[in-house]
Short mmCIF file of C-alpha atoms and ligand atoms in Angstrom, two decimals:
data_model
loop_
_atom_site.label_atom_id
_atom_site.label_comp_id
_atom_site.label_asym_id
_atom_site.label_seq_id
_atom_site.Cartn_x
_atom_site.Cartn_y
_atom_site.Cartn_z
CA MET A 1 16.74 17.76 11.56
CA PHE A 2 17.98 16.92 8.06
CA GLN A 3 18.92 19.85 5.85
CA LYS A 4 18.55 17.91 2.60
CA ILE A 5 16.62 14.79 1.56
CA LEU A 6 16.85 12.81 -1.68
CA ILE A 7 13.57 11.36 -2.96
CA ALA A 8 14.15 7.98 -4.62
CA ASN A 9 10.85 7.93 -6.47
CA ARG A 10 8.75 9.64 -9.15
CA GLY A 11 5.16 10.68 -9.82
CA GLU A 12 2.67 11.95 -7.28
CA ILE A 13 4.41 10.43 -4.23
CA ALA A 14 7.70 12.15 -5.12
CA VAL A 15 5.79 15.44 -5.39
CA ARG A 16 4.02 14.74 -2.08
CA ILE A 17 7.40 14.18 -0.35
CA ILE A 18 9.02 17.27 -1.95
CA ARG A 19 6.14 19.38 -0.63
CA ALA A 20 6.52 17.95 2.89
CA CYS A 21 10.25 18.74 2.78
CA ARG A 22 9.63 22.31 1.62
CA GLU A 23 7.08 22.93 4.37
CA MET A 24 9.64 21.66 6.91
CA GLY A 25 12.42 23.88 5.52
CA ILE A 26 14.32 20.88 4.14
CA LEU A 27 15.96 21.02 0.70
CA SER A 28 14.88 18.30 -1.73
CA VAL A 29 16.82 16.36 -4.36
CA ALA A 30 14.88 14.60 -7.11
CA VAL A 31 16.32 11.72 -9.10
CA TYR A 32 14.90 11.11 -12.55
CA SER A 33 15.24 8.83 -15.54
CA GLU A 34 15.75 10.04 -19.10
CA ALA A 35 11.98 9.53 -19.63
CA ASP A 36 11.25 11.87 -16.70
CA ARG A 37 13.23 14.98 -17.76
CA ASP A 38 9.93 16.89 -18.01
CA ALA A 39 8.26 15.21 -15.02
CA LEU A 40 6.79 17.40 -12.30
CA HIS A 41 8.98 15.97 -9.53
CA THR A 42 12.09 16.77 -11.58
CA GLN A 43 10.98 20.38 -11.92
CA LEU A 44 9.64 20.88 -8.42
CA ALA A 45 12.64 19.71 -6.36
CA ASP A 46 15.43 22.09 -5.35
CA GLU A 47 17.92 19.93 -7.25
CA ALA A 48 17.50 17.09 -9.72
CA VAL A 49 19.94 14.38 -10.80
CA CYS A 50 19.51 12.18 -13.88
CA ILE A 51 20.23 8.58 -12.82
CA GLY A 52 19.84 6.68 -16.09
CA LYS A 53 17.69 5.40 -18.86
CA ALA A 54 13.93 4.94 -18.74
CA PRO A 55 13.77 1.24 -17.71
CA VAL A 56 13.47 1.04 -13.93
CA ALA A 57 16.47 -1.32 -13.66
CA ASP A 58 18.63 1.48 -15.08
CA SER A 59 17.17 4.25 -12.91
CA TYR A 60 14.64 4.00 -10.07
CA LEU A 61 15.86 0.52 -9.08
CA ASN A 62 19.56 1.31 -9.53
CA MET A 63 20.82 1.48 -5.94
CA GLU A 64 24.40 2.54 -6.76
CA ARG A 65 23.29 5.44 -8.95
CA ILE A 66 20.78 6.68 -6.40
CA LEU A 67 23.33 6.49 -3.58
CA SER A 68 25.91 8.25 -5.77
CA ALA A 69 23.39 11.04 -6.37
CA ALA A 70 22.77 11.32 -2.62
CA ILE A 71 26.50 11.49 -1.86
CA ALA A 72 27.18 13.99 -4.68
CA THR A 73 24.40 16.34 -3.51
CA LYS A 74 25.22 15.82 0.20
CA ALA A 75 21.72 14.60 1.02
CA GLN A 76 21.56 13.27 4.59
CA ALA A 77 18.53 11.06 4.10
CA ILE A 78 16.68 9.16 1.37
CA HIS A 79 12.90 8.86 1.23
CA PRO A 80 12.01 5.81 -0.89
CA GLY A 81 8.25 6.50 -1.25
CA PHE A 82 6.36 3.32 -2.21
CA GLY A 83 7.16 0.63 -4.77
CA PHE A 84 10.67 0.69 -6.33
CA LEU A 85 13.27 0.31 -3.50
CA SER A 86 10.94 1.12 -0.60
CA GLU A 87 10.90 -2.44 0.75
CA ASN A 88 14.36 -3.51 -0.38
CA GLU A 89 16.39 -4.56 2.66
CA HIS A 90 19.67 -4.34 0.71
CA PHE A 91 19.01 -0.73 -0.23
CA ALA A 92 18.11 0.21 3.35
CA GLY A 93 21.33 -1.48 4.49
CA MET A 94 23.42 0.25 1.82
CA CYS A 95 22.06 3.66 2.85
CA GLU A 96 23.06 2.92 6.44
CA SER A 97 26.56 1.83 5.33
CA CYS A 98 26.93 5.13 3.46
CA GLY A 99 25.90 7.12 6.52
CA ILE A 100 22.65 8.19 4.90
CA ALA A 101 19.40 7.80 6.82
CA PHE A 102 16.86 5.55 5.10
CA ILE A 103 13.42 6.99 5.88
CA GLY A 104 11.82 3.73 6.93
CA PRO A 105 12.72 0.77 9.14
CA SER A 106 16.11 -0.97 9.11
CA GLY A 107 16.99 -3.56 6.45
CA GLU A 108 16.75 -6.21 9.14
CA ILE A 109 13.12 -5.35 9.94
CA ILE A 110 12.20 -5.03 6.25
CA ASN A 111 13.62 -8.51 5.72
CA LYS A 112 11.82 -9.95 8.75
CA MET A 113 8.42 -8.66 7.61
CA GLY A 114 9.10 -9.35 3.91
CA ASN A 115 9.44 -13.04 4.72
CA LYS A 116 5.70 -13.74 5.14
CA SER A 117 5.94 -17.11 6.86
CA GLN A 118 8.50 -15.70 9.31
CA ALA A 119 6.29 -12.65 9.91
CA ARG A 120 3.40 -15.04 10.57
CA ALA A 121 5.47 -16.99 13.12
CA THR A 122 6.57 -13.73 14.83
CA MET A 123 2.91 -12.67 15.14
CA MET A 124 1.79 -16.07 16.46
CA GLU A 125 4.43 -15.86 19.17
CA ALA A 126 3.30 -12.33 20.07
CA GLY A 127 -0.32 -13.47 20.45
CA VAL A 128 -1.51 -11.63 17.36
CA PRO A 129 -4.36 -13.58 15.73
CA VAL A 130 -3.37 -15.18 12.41
CA VAL A 131 -5.51 -17.30 10.05
CA PRO A 132 -5.42 -20.94 11.25
CA GLY A 133 -2.58 -22.65 9.39
CA THR A 134 1.07 -23.62 9.41
CA LYS A 135 3.71 -22.19 11.72
CA GLU A 136 6.77 -23.77 10.12
CA PRO A 137 7.65 -23.17 6.46
CA VAL A 138 6.55 -25.88 3.99
CA TYR A 139 8.82 -27.01 1.16
CA ASP A 140 7.08 -29.97 -0.51
CA ALA A 141 3.58 -31.01 -1.60
CA GLU A 142 3.59 -34.25 0.45
CA LYS A 143 4.25 -32.49 3.75
CA GLY A 144 1.86 -29.71 2.66
CA LEU A 145 -0.95 -32.22 2.05
CA GLU A 146 -0.49 -33.69 5.52
CA LEU A 147 -0.76 -30.20 7.07
CA ALA A 148 -3.71 -29.16 4.85
CA GLU A 149 -5.65 -32.21 6.09
CA GLY A 150 -5.28 -30.90 9.62
CA ILE A 151 -6.32 -27.35 8.66
CA GLY A 152 -9.39 -28.42 6.65
CA TYR A 153 -10.34 -27.36 3.12
CA PRO A 154 -10.47 -24.99 1.39
CA VAL A 155 -6.92 -23.83 2.09
CA MET A 156 -4.82 -21.01 0.72
CA ILE A 157 -1.28 -21.94 -0.38
CA LYS A 158 1.02 -18.92 -0.19
CA ALA A 159 4.60 -18.12 -1.11
CA SER A 160 6.70 -16.86 1.79
CA SER A 161 8.30 -14.27 -0.51
CA GLY A 162 4.91 -13.38 -2.00
CA GLY A 163 2.49 -10.63 -1.25
CA GLY A 164 0.25 -8.91 -3.70
CA GLY A 165 -1.14 -12.26 -4.82
CA LYS A 166 1.92 -13.78 -6.52
CA GLY A 167 2.58 -17.44 -5.76
CA MET A 168 -0.86 -17.88 -4.21
CA ARG A 169 -3.44 -20.65 -4.91
CA ILE A 170 -6.66 -21.87 -3.34
CA ALA A 171 -7.01 -25.66 -2.93
CA GLU A 172 -10.63 -26.76 -2.47
CA SER A 173 -9.92 -30.41 -1.72
CA ARG A 174 -7.19 -32.99 -1.09
CA GLU A 175 -7.53 -34.22 -4.69
CA VAL A 176 -6.30 -30.92 -6.14
CA PHE A 177 -3.93 -29.91 -3.33
CA ALA A 178 -0.64 -31.28 -4.68
CA ASP A 179 -1.17 -29.76 -8.16
CA HIS A 180 -2.01 -26.34 -6.73
CA PHE A 181 0.89 -26.49 -4.31
CA ARG A 182 3.37 -27.24 -7.10
CA LEU A 183 1.92 -24.47 -9.31
CA ALA A 184 2.13 -21.88 -6.54
CA GLN A 185 5.63 -23.02 -5.59
CA GLN A 186 6.83 -22.90 -9.21
CA GLU A 187 5.45 -19.37 -9.55
CA SER A 188 7.34 -18.40 -6.40
CA VAL A 189 10.59 -19.96 -7.62
CA ASN A 190 10.24 -18.11 -10.95
CA ALA A 191 9.32 -14.76 -9.41
CA PHE A 192 11.40 -14.74 -6.22
CA GLY A 193 13.84 -17.66 -6.46
CA ASP A 194 12.31 -18.99 -3.24
CA HIS A 195 10.47 -22.29 -2.75
CA THR A 196 9.38 -21.54 0.84
CA MET A 197 5.59 -21.84 1.23
CA TYR A 198 2.98 -21.67 3.99
CA ILE A 199 -0.64 -22.77 4.21
CA GLU A 200 -3.69 -21.08 5.73
CA LYS A 201 -7.38 -21.84 6.01
CA TYR A 202 -9.14 -19.99 3.16
CA VAL A 203 -11.17 -17.04 4.48
CA GLU A 204 -14.33 -16.59 2.36
CA GLU A 205 -15.35 -13.12 1.17
CA PRO A 206 -13.02 -11.19 3.49
CA ARG A 207 -12.57 -7.47 3.80
CA HIS A 208 -9.05 -6.09 3.49
CA ILE A 209 -8.63 -3.87 6.53
CA GLU A 210 -5.35 -2.22 7.43
CA ILE A 211 -4.22 -0.28 10.48
CA GLN A 212 -1.74 2.57 10.11
CA ILE A 213 0.90 2.76 12.80
CA LEU A 214 3.73 5.15 13.67
CA ALA A 215 6.69 3.98 15.73
CA ASP A 216 9.63 6.09 16.89
CA LYS A 217 13.21 5.04 17.77
CA PHE A 218 12.29 4.86 21.48
CA GLY A 219 9.72 2.07 21.28
CA ASN A 220 6.66 4.34 21.29
CA VAL A 221 3.96 3.07 18.93
CA LEU A 222 0.70 4.79 17.93
CA TRP A 223 -2.19 3.47 15.81
CA LEU A 224 -4.11 5.81 13.56
CA GLY A 225 -7.35 4.01 12.78
CA GLU A 226 -8.17 1.67 9.93
CA ARG A 227 -8.58 1.82 6.17
CA ASP A 228 -10.95 -0.42 4.23
CA CYS A 229 -9.10 -1.38 1.04
CA SER A 230 -11.45 -4.12 -0.12
CA ILE A 231 -12.15 -2.49 -3.50
CA GLN A 232 -9.38 -4.10 -5.53
CA ARG A 233 -8.88 -5.67 -8.93
CA ARG A 234 -6.20 -8.33 -9.34
CA HIS A 235 -4.57 -7.18 -6.12
CA GLN A 236 -4.48 -3.56 -7.30
CA LYS A 237 -6.44 -1.29 -4.96
CA MET A 238 -8.77 1.16 -6.70
CA LEU A 239 -10.69 2.90 -3.91
CA GLU A 240 -9.92 3.13 -0.21
CA GLU A 241 -11.82 4.61 2.70
CA ALA A 242 -11.47 5.44 6.37
CA PRO A 243 -13.11 4.42 8.60
CA CYS A 244 -14.53 1.02 7.60
CA ALA A 245 -18.35 1.10 7.36
CA VAL A 246 -18.87 -1.93 9.62
CA ILE A 247 -16.18 -1.56 12.31
CA ASP A 248 -17.57 -0.32 15.61
CA GLU A 249 -15.53 1.40 18.32
CA GLU A 250 -14.99 -1.78 20.34
CA LEU A 251 -13.63 -3.70 17.34
CA ARG A 252 -11.56 -0.70 16.23
CA GLN A 253 -9.87 -0.55 19.64
CA ARG A 254 -9.11 -4.27 19.57
CA MET A 255 -7.67 -4.12 16.05
CA GLY A 256 -5.66 -0.99 16.88
CA GLN A 257 -4.21 -2.49 20.04
CA THR A 258 -3.41 -5.69 18.13
CA ALA A 259 -1.61 -3.65 15.45
CA VAL A 260 0.47 -1.95 18.16
CA ARG A 261 1.34 -5.34 19.62
CA ALA A 262 2.35 -6.55 16.15
CA ALA A 263 4.59 -3.50 15.57
CA LYS A 264 6.22 -3.92 18.99
CA ALA A 265 6.81 -7.65 18.33
CA ALA A 266 8.64 -6.65 15.14
CA HIS A 267 10.67 -3.94 16.97
CA TYR A 268 9.26 -1.71 14.28
CA GLU A 269 10.34 1.83 13.51
CA ASN A 270 8.80 4.53 11.26
CA ALA A 271 5.40 4.44 9.50
CA GLY A 272 3.97 1.00 8.83
CA THR A 273 0.76 -0.81 8.05
CA ILE A 274 -0.64 -3.98 9.55
CA GLU A 275 -2.92 -5.73 7.05
CA PHE A 276 -5.78 -7.83 8.36
CA LEU A 277 -8.44 -10.02 6.81
CA LEU A 278 -11.83 -9.35 8.41
CA ASP A 279 -14.28 -12.22 7.92
CA LYS A 280 -18.11 -12.21 7.80
CA HIS A 281 -18.28 -12.83 11.55
CA LYS A 282 -15.92 -9.91 12.18
CA ASN A 283 -13.01 -12.11 13.22
CA PHE A 284 -9.78 -10.47 12.15
CA TYR A 285 -6.47 -12.10 11.26
CA PHE A 286 -3.00 -10.70 10.62
CA MET A 287 -2.09 -11.06 6.94
CA GLU A 288 1.05 -9.01 6.23
CA MET A 289 2.95 -5.96 7.40
CA ASN A 290 3.90 -3.24 4.90
CA THR A 291 7.05 -1.38 5.87
CA ARG A 292 6.55 1.75 3.73
CA ILE A 293 4.30 4.76 3.27
CA GLN A 294 1.30 3.59 1.26
CA VAL A 295 -0.57 4.96 -1.74
CA GLU A 296 -3.73 5.29 0.38
CA HIS A 297 -2.09 7.13 3.32
CA PRO A 298 -4.08 10.35 2.61
CA VAL A 299 -7.38 8.89 3.87
CA THR A 300 -5.74 8.37 7.27
CA GLU A 301 -4.28 11.89 7.15
CA MET A 302 -7.74 13.33 6.44
CA VAL A 303 -9.48 11.62 9.37
CA THR A 304 -6.63 12.11 11.88
CA GLY A 305 -5.18 15.46 10.75
CA ILE A 306 -1.69 13.93 11.03
CA ASP A 307 0.84 14.41 8.19
CA LEU A 308 2.31 10.92 7.83
CA VAL A 309 5.17 11.91 5.52
CA LYS A 310 6.37 14.61 7.91
CA ALA A 311 6.03 12.12 10.77
CA GLN A 312 8.25 9.67 8.83
CA ILE A 313 10.94 12.33 8.38
CA ARG A 314 10.85 13.35 12.06
CA ILE A 315 11.07 9.74 13.21
CA ALA A 316 14.04 9.05 10.90
CA ALA A 317 15.75 12.17 12.26
CA GLY A 318 15.48 10.68 15.76
CA GLU A 319 12.64 12.76 17.16
CA PRO A 320 10.31 11.06 19.63
CA LEU A 321 6.60 10.96 18.71
CA ALA A 322 5.14 14.30 19.82
CA ILE A 323 1.60 13.03 20.47
CA ARG A 324 0.02 10.38 22.65
CA GLN A 325 -2.62 7.83 21.69
CA GLU A 326 -5.27 9.82 23.60
CA ASP A 327 -4.58 12.81 21.34
CA ILE A 328 -5.61 10.89 18.24
CA ALA A 329 -9.25 11.36 17.33
CA LEU A 330 -10.87 10.09 14.14
CA LYS A 331 -13.08 12.69 12.52
CA GLY A 332 -15.51 12.23 9.62
CA HIS A 333 -15.04 9.95 6.64
CA ALA A 334 -12.44 10.00 3.86
CA ILE A 335 -12.39 8.26 0.48
CA GLU A 336 -9.58 8.02 -2.06
CA CYS A 337 -10.09 7.15 -5.73
CA ARG A 338 -7.03 6.22 -7.75
CA ILE A 339 -7.16 7.69 -11.25
CA ASN A 340 -5.28 5.44 -13.66
CA ALA A 341 -4.40 5.96 -17.31
CA GLU A 342 -6.08 2.70 -18.31
CA ASP A 343 -9.12 1.52 -20.26
CA PRO A 344 -11.69 -0.43 -18.17
CA GLN A 345 -13.41 -1.39 -21.47
CA LYS A 346 -10.23 -3.09 -22.65
CA ASN A 347 -9.38 -5.18 -19.62
CA PHE A 348 -7.82 -2.15 -17.87
CA MET A 349 -5.04 -1.97 -20.44
CA PRO A 350 -2.64 0.91 -19.66
CA CYS A 351 -3.24 3.96 -21.89
CA PRO A 352 -0.39 6.43 -21.57
CA GLY A 353 -0.47 9.55 -23.75
CA THR A 354 -0.34 13.33 -23.71
CA VAL A 355 -2.64 15.39 -21.50
CA LYS A 356 -4.36 17.94 -23.75
CA ASP A 357 -6.60 19.63 -21.23
CA LEU A 358 -6.54 19.26 -17.45
CA HIS A 359 -8.86 20.43 -14.71
CA PHE A 360 -8.93 19.18 -11.14
CA PRO A 361 -11.74 19.85 -8.66
CA GLY A 362 -11.32 21.76 -5.42
CA GLY A 363 -13.49 22.96 -2.59
CA ASN A 364 -14.03 22.10 1.04
CA GLY A 365 -12.59 18.69 1.87
CA VAL A 366 -11.31 17.90 -1.64
CA ARG A 367 -7.63 17.01 -2.08
CA ILE A 368 -5.70 16.09 -5.21
CA GLU A 369 -2.38 14.24 -5.29
CA SER A 370 -1.02 14.20 -8.82
CA ALA A 371 2.07 14.85 -10.91
CA LEU A 372 0.05 15.66 -14.04
CA TYR A 373 0.08 19.04 -15.76
CA ASN A 374 -1.36 20.37 -19.00
CA GLY A 375 0.67 19.17 -21.98
CA TYR A 376 2.48 16.46 -19.97
CA THR A 377 3.23 13.18 -21.77
CA ILE A 378 2.82 10.16 -19.49
CA PRO A 379 5.74 7.79 -20.16
CA ALA A 380 4.80 4.18 -20.89
CA PHE A 381 7.56 2.79 -18.64
CA TYR A 382 5.93 3.24 -15.27
CA ASP A 383 2.77 2.75 -13.23
CA SER A 384 -0.55 3.86 -14.74
CA MET A 385 -1.72 5.73 -11.62
CA VAL A 386 -1.68 9.43 -12.54
CA ALA A 387 -3.74 11.05 -9.78
CA LYS A 388 -5.53 10.44 -6.51
CA VAL A 389 -8.74 12.26 -5.65
CA ILE A 390 -9.28 12.31 -1.89
CA VAL A 391 -12.36 13.71 -0.15
CA HIS A 392 -13.19 14.28 3.50
CA GLY A 393 -16.84 14.45 4.53
CA GLU A 394 -18.87 14.43 7.72
CA ASP A 395 -19.86 10.80 7.28
CA ARG A 396 -19.76 8.07 4.62
CA GLU A 397 -22.78 9.36 2.68
CA ASP A 398 -21.41 12.89 2.67
CA ALA A 399 -17.99 11.65 1.50
CA ILE A 400 -19.57 9.57 -1.30
CA ARG A 401 -21.59 12.57 -2.53
CA LYS A 402 -18.49 14.74 -2.37
CA MET A 403 -16.43 12.19 -4.32
CA ARG A 404 -19.07 11.86 -7.04
CA SER A 405 -19.21 15.62 -7.32
CA ALA A 406 -15.41 15.90 -7.45
CA LEU A 407 -14.96 13.11 -10.01
CA GLY A 408 -17.66 14.69 -12.18
CA GLU A 409 -15.58 17.86 -12.36
CA VAL A 410 -12.28 16.23 -13.40
CA VAL A 411 -11.13 16.84 -16.97
CA VAL A 412 -8.15 14.82 -18.25
CA ASP A 413 -8.40 15.06 -22.03
CA GLY A 414 -6.03 13.19 -24.30
CA ILE A 415 -5.83 9.97 -22.28
CA THR A 416 -8.28 7.23 -21.34
CA THR A 417 -8.85 6.85 -17.60
CA ASN A 418 -10.90 4.84 -15.11
CA LEU A 419 -12.82 7.98 -13.96
CA ASP A 420 -16.22 6.71 -15.20
CA PHE A 421 -15.51 3.29 -13.68
CA GLN A 422 -14.85 4.93 -10.30
CA TYR A 423 -18.03 7.00 -10.62
CA ASP A 424 -20.06 3.86 -11.39
CA MET A 425 -18.66 2.07 -8.32
CA LEU A 426 -19.65 5.04 -6.16
CA SER A 427 -23.22 4.70 -7.48
CA HIS A 428 -23.57 0.95 -6.97
CA PRO A 429 -26.20 -0.03 -4.35
CA VAL A 430 -23.86 -2.62 -2.80
CA PHE A 431 -21.12 -0.02 -2.37
CA LEU A 432 -23.63 2.46 -0.95
CA SER A 433 -24.80 -0.17 1.56
CA GLY A 434 -21.25 -0.53 2.84
CA ASN A 435 -21.54 -4.30 2.50
CA ILE A 436 -18.36 -4.67 0.44
CA ASN A 437 -15.62 -7.29 0.39
CA THR A 438 -12.65 -8.20 -1.81
CA HIS A 439 -15.02 -9.73 -4.40
CA PHE A 440 -16.84 -6.44 -5.10
CA ILE A 441 -15.16 -5.62 -8.44
CA PRO A 442 -15.06 -9.19 -9.83
CA ASP A 443 -18.68 -9.79 -8.71
CA TYR A 444 -20.28 -6.61 -10.04
CA PHE A 445 -17.95 -5.01 -12.58
CA GLU A 446 -16.33 -7.78 -14.65
C1 MV4 B 1 -6.07 -14.73 1.87
C2 MV4 B 1 -7.40 -14.73 1.42
C3 MV4 B 1 -8.28 -15.62 2.01
N1 MV4 B 1 -7.85 -16.47 2.95
N2 MV4 B 1 -5.70 -15.60 2.83
C4 MV4 B 1 -4.37 -11.64 -1.36
C5 MV4 B 1 -3.02 -11.00 -1.43
C6 MV4 B 1 -2.25 -11.41 -0.23
N3 MV4 B 1 -1.79 -10.24 0.44
C7 MV4 B 1 -3.20 -12.21 0.58
N4 MV4 B 1 -4.45 -12.31 -0.11
C8 MV4 B 1 -5.48 -13.05 0.35
N5 MV4 B 1 -5.15 -13.90 1.35
C9 MV4 B 1 -6.58 -16.46 3.33
N6 MV4 B 1 -6.16 -17.31 4.27
C10 MV4 B 1 -7.77 -13.83 0.41
C11 MV4 B 1 -6.79 -13.00 -0.14
C12 MV4 B 1 -7.27 -12.15 -1.19
C13 MV4 B 1 -7.35 -10.78 -1.02
C14 MV4 B 1 -6.95 -10.17 0.16
C15 MV4 B 1 -7.04 -8.82 0.32
C16 MV4 B 1 -7.55 -8.06 -0.71
C17 MV4 B 1 -7.93 -8.61 -1.89
C18 MV4 B 1 -7.85 -9.99 -2.07
C19 MV4 B 1 -8.26 -10.55 -3.26
C20 MV4 B 1 -8.15 -11.89 -3.42
C21 MV4 B 1 -7.66 -12.69 -2.39
#
């Protein structure tokens, strides 16, 4: 096992990883920017190294500085968390070249899954269901139009380097196709320097369902149930739950086994997530694979009892998975609400500031992941997510009641947050019915 791990991240996920290290008897090294001198992760780690100025390009995205910090402190592994360098194939490769274990899959696998049209082709070949659409990449509107005619409208035009909604357009008819294609492609060229596109049939009112998997270095792959992440705004998730209200055991098994097949087709290693679209008729289609630990991983931890961050570290250290699929049982219902320093009344504008008074709830089945403390000033340079409230109840109704009770107890004075917005969603009859899809927030809250 590693004796020392560097955490190439900040905020609550850095704190979450430091805690996992400490429980495992592993020393932790934090890296921090000049804006994060007083941050909790900087204070909590066994060692901390300043890696540059506040802008992420000078610090949390600076690969050379982070690797220098790892070498200087003799860290044997780097945990990238999520965001920042977590899905950067060059960084994973550089770690390997330096003899430092990257806690995640190889750069090669990150690259293979990061290229969405290639990932789609890999899944088609493995017999994983994908949305009807193109197999080969598409580079121009004329060829795209020809293919869209065969697929049938409406179609979704997507950037191969995309994900998270960038470089994506719906075309309702042949008349508008070429314009939408060129707009999406231009956005992709601007954002990613890549003009590679693919086209899918547009799935109406889908749910965003994802399956957590764990894969060791010996080809063993486990699936750990699903998360329903349909409650999103502009491709930012706000609330996630496990299990999904409408997935029965038969469908769950099929989706889980499909996720395992997908991971094996990718020769995957470490923790990963297979994202599916689930349509009204409960057909599911592979959408993307995420090659990192995710923000919403705690809901899976609550219903399975498995510590995913510790599992990531053990896998990276070369340990085989210690449990079998039959040992994994899903128990109860978990919900996570992301607490952001933002103002829902002002188009969710970020609202950093100083925390004047802070109180978090507790009690049976209530978990808080946060890097806030009383008197802390949230820097304006980074993400607005400042806490996650996670609850675990007997069933969905119990979990919803518990979350409303927990949110009602939170005090974060000094900054504006989306706490009331979250509470209102948890009181909405459509949410309570479980009949949610990716249009829930735009349909009922905007
Ligand atoms: C889709 C889709 C409907 N049909 N693909 C959004 C982000 C990117 N990961 C893929 N996305 C979508 N792809 C087809 N063929 C609808 C979305 C989508 C979406 C997906 C999951 C969660 C929220 C969403 C919000 C808008 C659109």
